[in-house]
Amino acid sequence: MPARPDLNVTFYDHLAPATTAGVYTITVEHRLTKDGRPVDATAELPRAEGRYEIRAARFHLDPTSVHATYPAAGAAGRYTHVLPHITLNRAILPWERQLLGRAAVAEPWLALLVLAEGEAVDDPDAKGEFTTRPIGQLRNPAEAGTEGPELSGDIDDDLPCRTIDVPVDVFHAVVPREDELSHLTHVRDVRIAPQLRDDGEVLTEGEYAVVAANRFPRTPGTYAVHLVSLEGHLGRLAPGSLPDSEHVRLCSLWSWSFTNAPDGTLDPGKLLRGLVAPGAEDPENLALRHVPAAGPAATPEEQYARTRLHHGYSAVAHRTLAGEATYAWYRGPFSPLTTPPLPTAALDGPHTTADHALIYDREYGVFDVSYAAAWTLGRTIALADPDYSAEAVAARRALSDRAATLAALGSDPQRARHDPDARPATRALSELSSAGLGRRLVQALRADLRPEPAPVPAARTARAEPAALLADPRARQSLSAVVTASTPTMPEWLERLALLRGVPFNHLVPDPRLLPPESLRAFRIDEAWIQALVAGATDVGAHSSVDRDLDPLLRERLARTPGSPFPAAGLLINSELVRAWPVFDLLATRGGEQVGELRRDHLAPDILLVLWDAVPDSVTIREPGQGIHFGINSEQRVSLRHLVGDDIGCPTGTEFPDPASGRTVFDHLRPGRPDAPPGRPDAPPGWPDALPGWPGALPDVLDLHGADGFVAALSAACGADGELSPGQLALELVNAPLEQLLLPAPTAEETA
């Protein structure tokens, strides 16, 4: 499968509307001036005044405005290091309204709150639920100790809206501070052909607003995410700002829920690193071969066996024609090294047994049954397909019949003048259309009736042998026409077989130790093995000497088209990653150009086979795409990216905080709530309840501008001139899928 096209995404800090939502008055006056000086008018000039309203989303969000959410609604997985976010189709939406008392249009009026179980009165199970109330009850709650937003303007209090009540301590613990709002909202400009990602998000070209949360779901359990309006709550976002209130009532414009389940879910990054880890020590560890025993060989025989194993062979049980039980060497089409071509004579056919493909090592008295097994397998697969075998037998019979007809015609000069492919009626038409037919017919009718002399016997020649017919261009053309007409599907069937379709897995990998669980193995293709496989299928139906003599014509018809792709190399992956994510990006290149992928198949739920038409010099394996999401890596740090230059957006190869410091991003979190429960009852054994030095529950809310502010520290690590902008912060927090690159071992010159 070809890799997906790369994304071209630009992050902007915000969009500034020409005018925010509200009621505006326009006044038009007339003034007379001359040379820049006012002129007194005898009568007062007319004055016009009009009011108009710019409307924007306020208490209700149309479902078409939501492009995607991450994590997806109802998703369950490892989200410990993720900052949930929502993508909005209307890119200007977060800035269409202006918070009362704030002059900066760059500040959004929306925030994304992540609430755990038991943290919202209306949503105790964190299912994304809400309570529909009239706007009047949102503004002026009837419940004592509940604070609603302070809203102004003409508002119909009877209209319904979605609301949630959140305890004040929870609200202050998770809501962004006023100076943090702008850093959690930005604009994403996507330039790409539409494509469906694995999590269901469709990345399409256009501009989108993105609102990110500031809370990591570190504790296992269910979380609700609410997109809330902060209009009317300005001045209440800091702790201690609502001393006489118990709950805060918020307008929830959109909500969904997900489950953080670290245990029982797969970590694709960890799996990918584990797959390629053996190649870090020696790239040859990723070759499809047995691992020999450590230490030097004690005897020449042991050295011989080790060499065979190093070449990718396996020892298999073998019974000779004499009935002796012994062992033989076998290697399938996948080889850890380049294999030499077989002599042309070894592939000439047809054959009725596999003895011609047996290789005997006289020095050690051991057979190599690789090509003999391939020929037998090809014949077995062909005979198991009734359509193919019937067509193959019928083609040989038709070819044999035509050869017999041509041989008979060749022995009779009179009959040899006729085309055997022509229909019988066309011979009479040929006689009628011959020159002088009319004259001869008139003469015959006028002539006296008299007995005709007996015809002179035709001179006959010896019947031609089938092999001799191939030297006659006319006979060869006739035989080729028969072959083409009688083999409509055989060439395509053999093309599929050449890609090893239908070949049992134990013939590809004869020993499970060659491909253990959670392993990746690269290989080259033994072209001679595939040729023997195809020859075994082609030889079906060959029984007589005529079949043998005419076989070159059939092979000529079934020969592969020059220039058609042929497998040259491939990759096998045996991993839970294949079972969990059947589709992921895998790109092979050679000299910077992409190598053609001929086949990608799941040979088993957790085994993936990929075949290429050339031997690549680099293979890139990408973690299954999950759209664009934000967070930190598995080491709890930010993988830094370039902010300027031609490499903008590309990884720098460094992390924040510096691994040498021993710190992580979790050192830049707000303290846990002192009154919060110390941990979740459903937490697995060993899951931390709280970090040393932190009171209460496990801290999980990012502190962007506090005493140990995350933005300032990250800006310094990036070498930014001042504080990172919202777009730059979003770029640094993009938690792109992990990418593993496989390269060949460096040569001695490259090492030097």
mmCIF file of C-alpha atoms in Angstrom, residues 342-358 371 375 396 528 531-532 534-536 538-539 542 547-553 555-556:
data_model
loop_
_atom_site.group_PDB
_atom_site.id
_atom_site.type_symbol
_atom_site.label_atom_id
_atom_site.label_comp_id
_atom_site.label_asym_id
_atom_site.label_seq_id
_atom_site.Cartn_x
_atom_site.Cartn_y
_atom_site.Cartn_z
ATOM 1 C CA LEU A 342 20.075 -21.116 -11.665
ATOM 2 C CA PRO A 343 21.504 -22.481 -14.923
ATOM 3 C CA THR A 344 19.054 -22.113 -17.798
ATOM 4 C CA ALA A 345 19.053 -25.861 -18.417
ATOM 5 C CA ALA A 346 17.753 -26.457 -14.901
ATOM 6 C CA LEU A 347 14.563 -24.575 -15.732
ATOM 7 C CA ASP A 348 13.900 -26.241 -19.126
ATOM 8 C CA GLY A 349 10.827 -28.420 -19.155
ATOM 9 C CA PRO A 350 8.363 -29.809 -19.032
ATOM 10 C CA HIS A 351 8.994 -32.213 -16.173
ATOM 11 C CA THR A 352 6.800 -34.781 -14.514
ATOM 12 C CA THR A 353 8.780 -35.102 -11.265
ATOM 13 C CA ALA A 354 10.835 -32.772 -9.079
ATOM 14 C CA ASP A 355 14.004 -34.832 -9.337
ATOM 15 C CA HIS A 356 15.499 -32.367 -11.823
ATOM 16 C CA ALA A 357 15.430 -29.641 -9.135
ATOM 17 C CA LEU A 358 17.170 -31.627 -6.378
ATOM 18 C CA TYR A 371 13.824 -25.808 -5.617
ATOM 19 C CA TRP A 375 8.372 -27.078 -8.166
ATOM 20 C CA ARG A 396 -2.000 -28.847 -24.184
ATOM 21 C CA ALA A 528 15.055 -18.990 -8.970
ATOM 22 C CA GLN A 531 10.765 -19.611 -11.229
ATOM 23 C CA ALA A 532 10.717 -23.212 -9.987
ATOM 24 C CA VAL A 534 5.855 -21.189 -11.574
ATOM 25 C CA ALA A 535 7.468 -23.997 -13.620
ATOM 26 C CA GLY A 536 5.734 -26.595 -11.459
ATOM 27 C CA THR A 538 3.199 -24.595 -15.935
ATOM 28 C CA ASP A 539 4.178 -28.275 -16.338
ATOM 29 C CA ALA A 542 2.484 -32.526 -19.887
ATOM 30 C CA ASP A 547 3.693 -32.116 -25.126
ATOM 31 C CA ARG A 548 7.444 -31.890 -24.600
ATOM 32 C CA ASP A 549 8.142 -30.823 -28.196
ATOM 33 C CA LEU A 550 5.430 -28.162 -28.183
ATOM 34 C CA ASP A 551 6.146 -26.893 -24.660
ATOM 35 C CA PRO A 552 8.286 -23.941 -25.877
ATOM 36 C CA LEU A 553 5.196 -22.432 -27.518
ATOM 37 C CA ARG A 555 6.045 -21.227 -22.235
ATOM 38 C CA GLU A 556 6.378 -18.392 -24.723
#
